[in-house]
């Protein structure tokens, strides 16, 4: 029996925890469950069809856990699966539930960060190829020119806990230099992947002075707070006991050892087998 109606937060792996950390800080009263699909991460190089299928399966799991609202705290899933889920699946699965992503909240505010009106977007291959940031930023800020750079090695570096090691420097420097070559007037770099905040120090190290680095956690948290104020019919359905529960599709031991780096607190996760869709244990 479902006793709570938590807000669901989803990512392919650990990256969404950087967003959850800010959401929990801003809106501590709600119950939350996090699911990392670590067994199938990274999503960044996978096809539209695969990312959509995996994401939908996870969204259905969240609905079974009683979540009225699910945040896709993953740019790749937001770029490749969100629209289809919102338009095609949600009306049949659970018409009064909502699924939101991280691209819209970011693009509607990114214009406030740049003076030169030239920004760089660093993201996974999937997000870059989707063109979602180009399309969405153009809608809100047609005067901004957007340059994109895919950084396919960054998620594996972070997922494998190599992000503070000297070996990471090569790939960080390569992509930071590459995007700055696109236009030397770029004054804002958007980390359009929820894993990338862990590379922030290294990214800054290879950037010219005066270029600011924007990550999404706080932006998404503020946007969610506004959304819940505007949608009281959904807000009253979200339970408020301050519970947090964490699930992974892979090893809980690995998840617990690694996830605290992203979340900033110790985490005790439960395993979930999405194929049978039966959670082994429930910490709520
Ligand atoms: N955190 C995901 C994102 O924001 C990483 C995607 C992946 O698994 O490659 O795009």
PDB file of N, CA, C and O and ligand atoms in Angstrom, residues 11-12 15-16 41-44 73-76 124 127 155 192-195, ligand 1:
ATOM      1  N   UNK A  11      17.625  10.026 -12.655  1.00  0.00           N
ATOM      2  CA  UNK A  11      18.775  10.232 -13.548  1.00  0.00           C
ATOM      3  C   UNK A  11      19.268   8.872 -14.016  1.00  0.00           C
ATOM      4  O   UNK A  11      18.956   7.836 -13.414  1.00  0.00           O
ATOM      5  N   UNK A  12      20.054   8.902 -15.090  1.00  0.00           N
ATOM      6  CA  UNK A  12      20.664   7.663 -15.563  1.00  0.00           C
ATOM      7  C   UNK A  12      21.609   7.085 -14.511  1.00  0.00           C
ATOM      8  O   UNK A  12      21.851   5.886 -14.505  1.00  0.00           O
ATOM      9  N   UNK A  15      24.252  11.689 -11.444  1.00  0.00           N
ATOM     10  CA  UNK A  15      24.241  13.133 -11.708  1.00  0.00           C
ATOM     11  C   UNK A  15      23.026  13.856 -11.144  1.00  0.00           C
ATOM     12  O   UNK A  15      23.132  14.978 -10.647  1.00  0.00           O
ATOM     13  N   UNK A  16      21.874  13.210 -11.186  1.00  0.00           N
ATOM     14  CA  UNK A  16      20.656  13.856 -10.701  1.00  0.00           C
ATOM     15  C   UNK A  16      20.715  14.199  -9.221  1.00  0.00           C
ATOM     16  O   UNK A  16      19.947  15.038  -8.734  1.00  0.00           O
ATOM     17  N   UNK A  41      23.512   3.103 -17.259  1.00  0.00           N
ATOM     18  CA  UNK A  41      24.196   4.375 -17.532  1.00  0.00           C
ATOM     19  C   UNK A  41      25.534   4.087 -18.219  1.00  0.00           C
ATOM     20  O   UNK A  41      26.101   3.018 -18.008  1.00  0.00           O
ATOM     21  N   UNK A  42      26.078   5.028 -19.001  1.00  0.00           N
ATOM     22  CA  UNK A  42      25.469   6.311 -19.323  1.00  0.00           C
ATOM     23  C   UNK A  42      24.454   6.220 -20.455  1.00  0.00           C
ATOM     24  O   UNK A  42      24.510   5.312 -21.277  1.00  0.00           O
ATOM     25  N   UNK A  43      23.539   7.166 -20.467  1.00  0.00           N
ATOM     26  CA  UNK A  43      22.532   7.252 -21.522  1.00  0.00           C
ATOM     27  C   UNK A  43      23.047   8.077 -22.711  1.00  0.00           C
ATOM     28  O   UNK A  43      22.460   8.023 -23.793  1.00  0.00           O
ATOM     29  N   UNK A  44      24.070   8.880 -22.467  1.00  0.00           N
ATOM     30  CA  UNK A  44      24.468   9.944 -23.401  1.00  0.00           C
ATOM     31  C   UNK A  44      24.734   9.544 -24.834  1.00  0.00           C
ATOM     32  O   UNK A  44      24.538  10.337 -25.752  1.00  0.00           O
ATOM     33  N   UNK A  73      15.914  14.553 -13.799  1.00  0.00           N
ATOM     34  CA  UNK A  73      17.097  15.370 -13.475  1.00  0.00           C
ATOM     35  C   UNK A  73      18.272  14.920 -14.338  1.00  0.00           C
ATOM     36  O   UNK A  73      19.386  14.716 -13.857  1.00  0.00           O
ATOM     37  N   UNK A  74      17.986  14.740 -15.601  1.00  0.00           N
ATOM     38  CA  UNK A  74      18.941  14.222 -16.583  1.00  0.00           C
ATOM     39  C   UNK A  74      18.644  14.944 -17.891  1.00  0.00           C
ATOM     40  O   UNK A  74      17.505  14.882 -18.395  1.00  0.00           O
ATOM     41  N   UNK A  75      19.643  15.624 -18.414  1.00  0.00           N
ATOM     42  CA  UNK A  75      19.421  16.381 -19.651  1.00  0.00           C
ATOM     43  C   UNK A  75      19.165  15.463 -20.835  1.00  0.00           C
ATOM     44  O   UNK A  75      18.366  15.771 -21.714  1.00  0.00           O
ATOM     45  N   UNK A  76      19.864  14.330 -20.844  1.00  0.00           N
ATOM     46  CA  UNK A  76      19.721  13.414 -21.973  1.00  0.00           C
ATOM     47  C   UNK A  76      18.292  12.873 -22.027  1.00  0.00           C
ATOM     48  O   UNK A  76      17.660  12.853 -23.093  1.00  0.00           O
ATOM     49  N   UNK A 124      26.109  15.998 -23.126  1.00  0.00           N
ATOM     50  CA  UNK A 124      26.379  14.677 -23.702  1.00  0.00           C
ATOM     51  C   UNK A 124      26.109  14.727 -25.217  1.00  0.00           C
ATOM     52  O   UNK A 124      25.449  15.649 -25.716  1.00  0.00           O
ATOM     53  N   UNK A 127      22.305  14.962 -25.897  1.00  0.00           N
ATOM     54  CA  UNK A 127      21.703  16.278 -25.687  1.00  0.00           C
ATOM     55  C   UNK A 127      22.093  17.217 -26.822  1.00  0.00           C
ATOM     56  O   UNK A 127      21.253  17.951 -27.359  1.00  0.00           O
ATOM     57  N   UNK A 155      30.923  11.986 -18.508  1.00  0.00           N
ATOM     58  CA  UNK A 155      30.053  11.193 -17.618  1.00  0.00           C
ATOM     59  C   UNK A 155      30.778   9.921 -17.149  1.00  0.00           C
ATOM     60  O   UNK A 155      30.805   9.644 -15.940  1.00  0.00           O
ATOM     61  N   UNK A 192      25.289  21.551 -19.087  1.00  0.00           N
ATOM     62  CA  UNK A 192      23.973  21.003 -19.438  1.00  0.00           C
ATOM     63  C   UNK A 192      23.954  19.486 -19.301  1.00  0.00           C
ATOM     64  O   UNK A 192      23.390  18.766 -20.131  1.00  0.00           O
ATOM     65  N   UNK A 193      24.593  19.030 -18.254  1.00  0.00           N
ATOM     66  CA  UNK A 193      24.567  17.620 -17.871  1.00  0.00           C
ATOM     67  C   UNK A 193      24.715  17.619 -16.361  1.00  0.00           C
ATOM     68  O   UNK A 193      25.605  18.295 -15.824  1.00  0.00           O
ATOM     69  N   UNK A 194      23.859  16.870 -15.708  1.00  0.00           N
ATOM     70  CA  UNK A 194      23.825  16.963 -14.242  1.00  0.00           C
ATOM     71  C   UNK A 194      25.026  16.280 -13.574  1.00  0.00           C
ATOM     72  O   UNK A 194      25.203  16.397 -12.364  1.00  0.00           O
ATOM     73  N   UNK A 195      25.849  15.594 -14.353  1.00  0.00           N
ATOM     74  CA  UNK A 195      27.089  15.045 -13.801  1.00  0.00           C
ATOM     75  C   UNK A 195      28.210  16.097 -13.740  1.00  0.00           C
ATOM     76  O   UNK A 195      29.161  15.941 -12.978  1.00  0.00           O
TER      77      UNK A 195
HETATM   78  N1  LIG B   1      23.220  13.299 -15.981  1.00  0.00           N
HETATM   79  C1  LIG B   1      22.887  12.974 -17.344  1.00  0.00           C
HETATM   80  C2  LIG B   1      22.586  14.253 -18.117  1.00  0.00           C
HETATM   81  O1  LIG B   1      22.261  15.265 -17.482  1.00  0.00           O
HETATM   82  C3  LIG B   1      23.969  12.100 -17.881  1.00  0.00           C
HETATM   83  C4  LIG B   1      23.580  11.387 -19.080  1.00  0.00           C
HETATM   84  C5  LIG B   1      24.273  10.083 -19.327  1.00  0.00           C
HETATM   85  O2  LIG B   1      23.928   9.108 -18.668  1.00  0.00           O
HETATM   86  O3  LIG B   1      25.109  10.056 -20.228  1.00  0.00           O
HETATM   87  O4  LIG B   1      22.618  14.300 -19.323  1.00  0.00           O
END
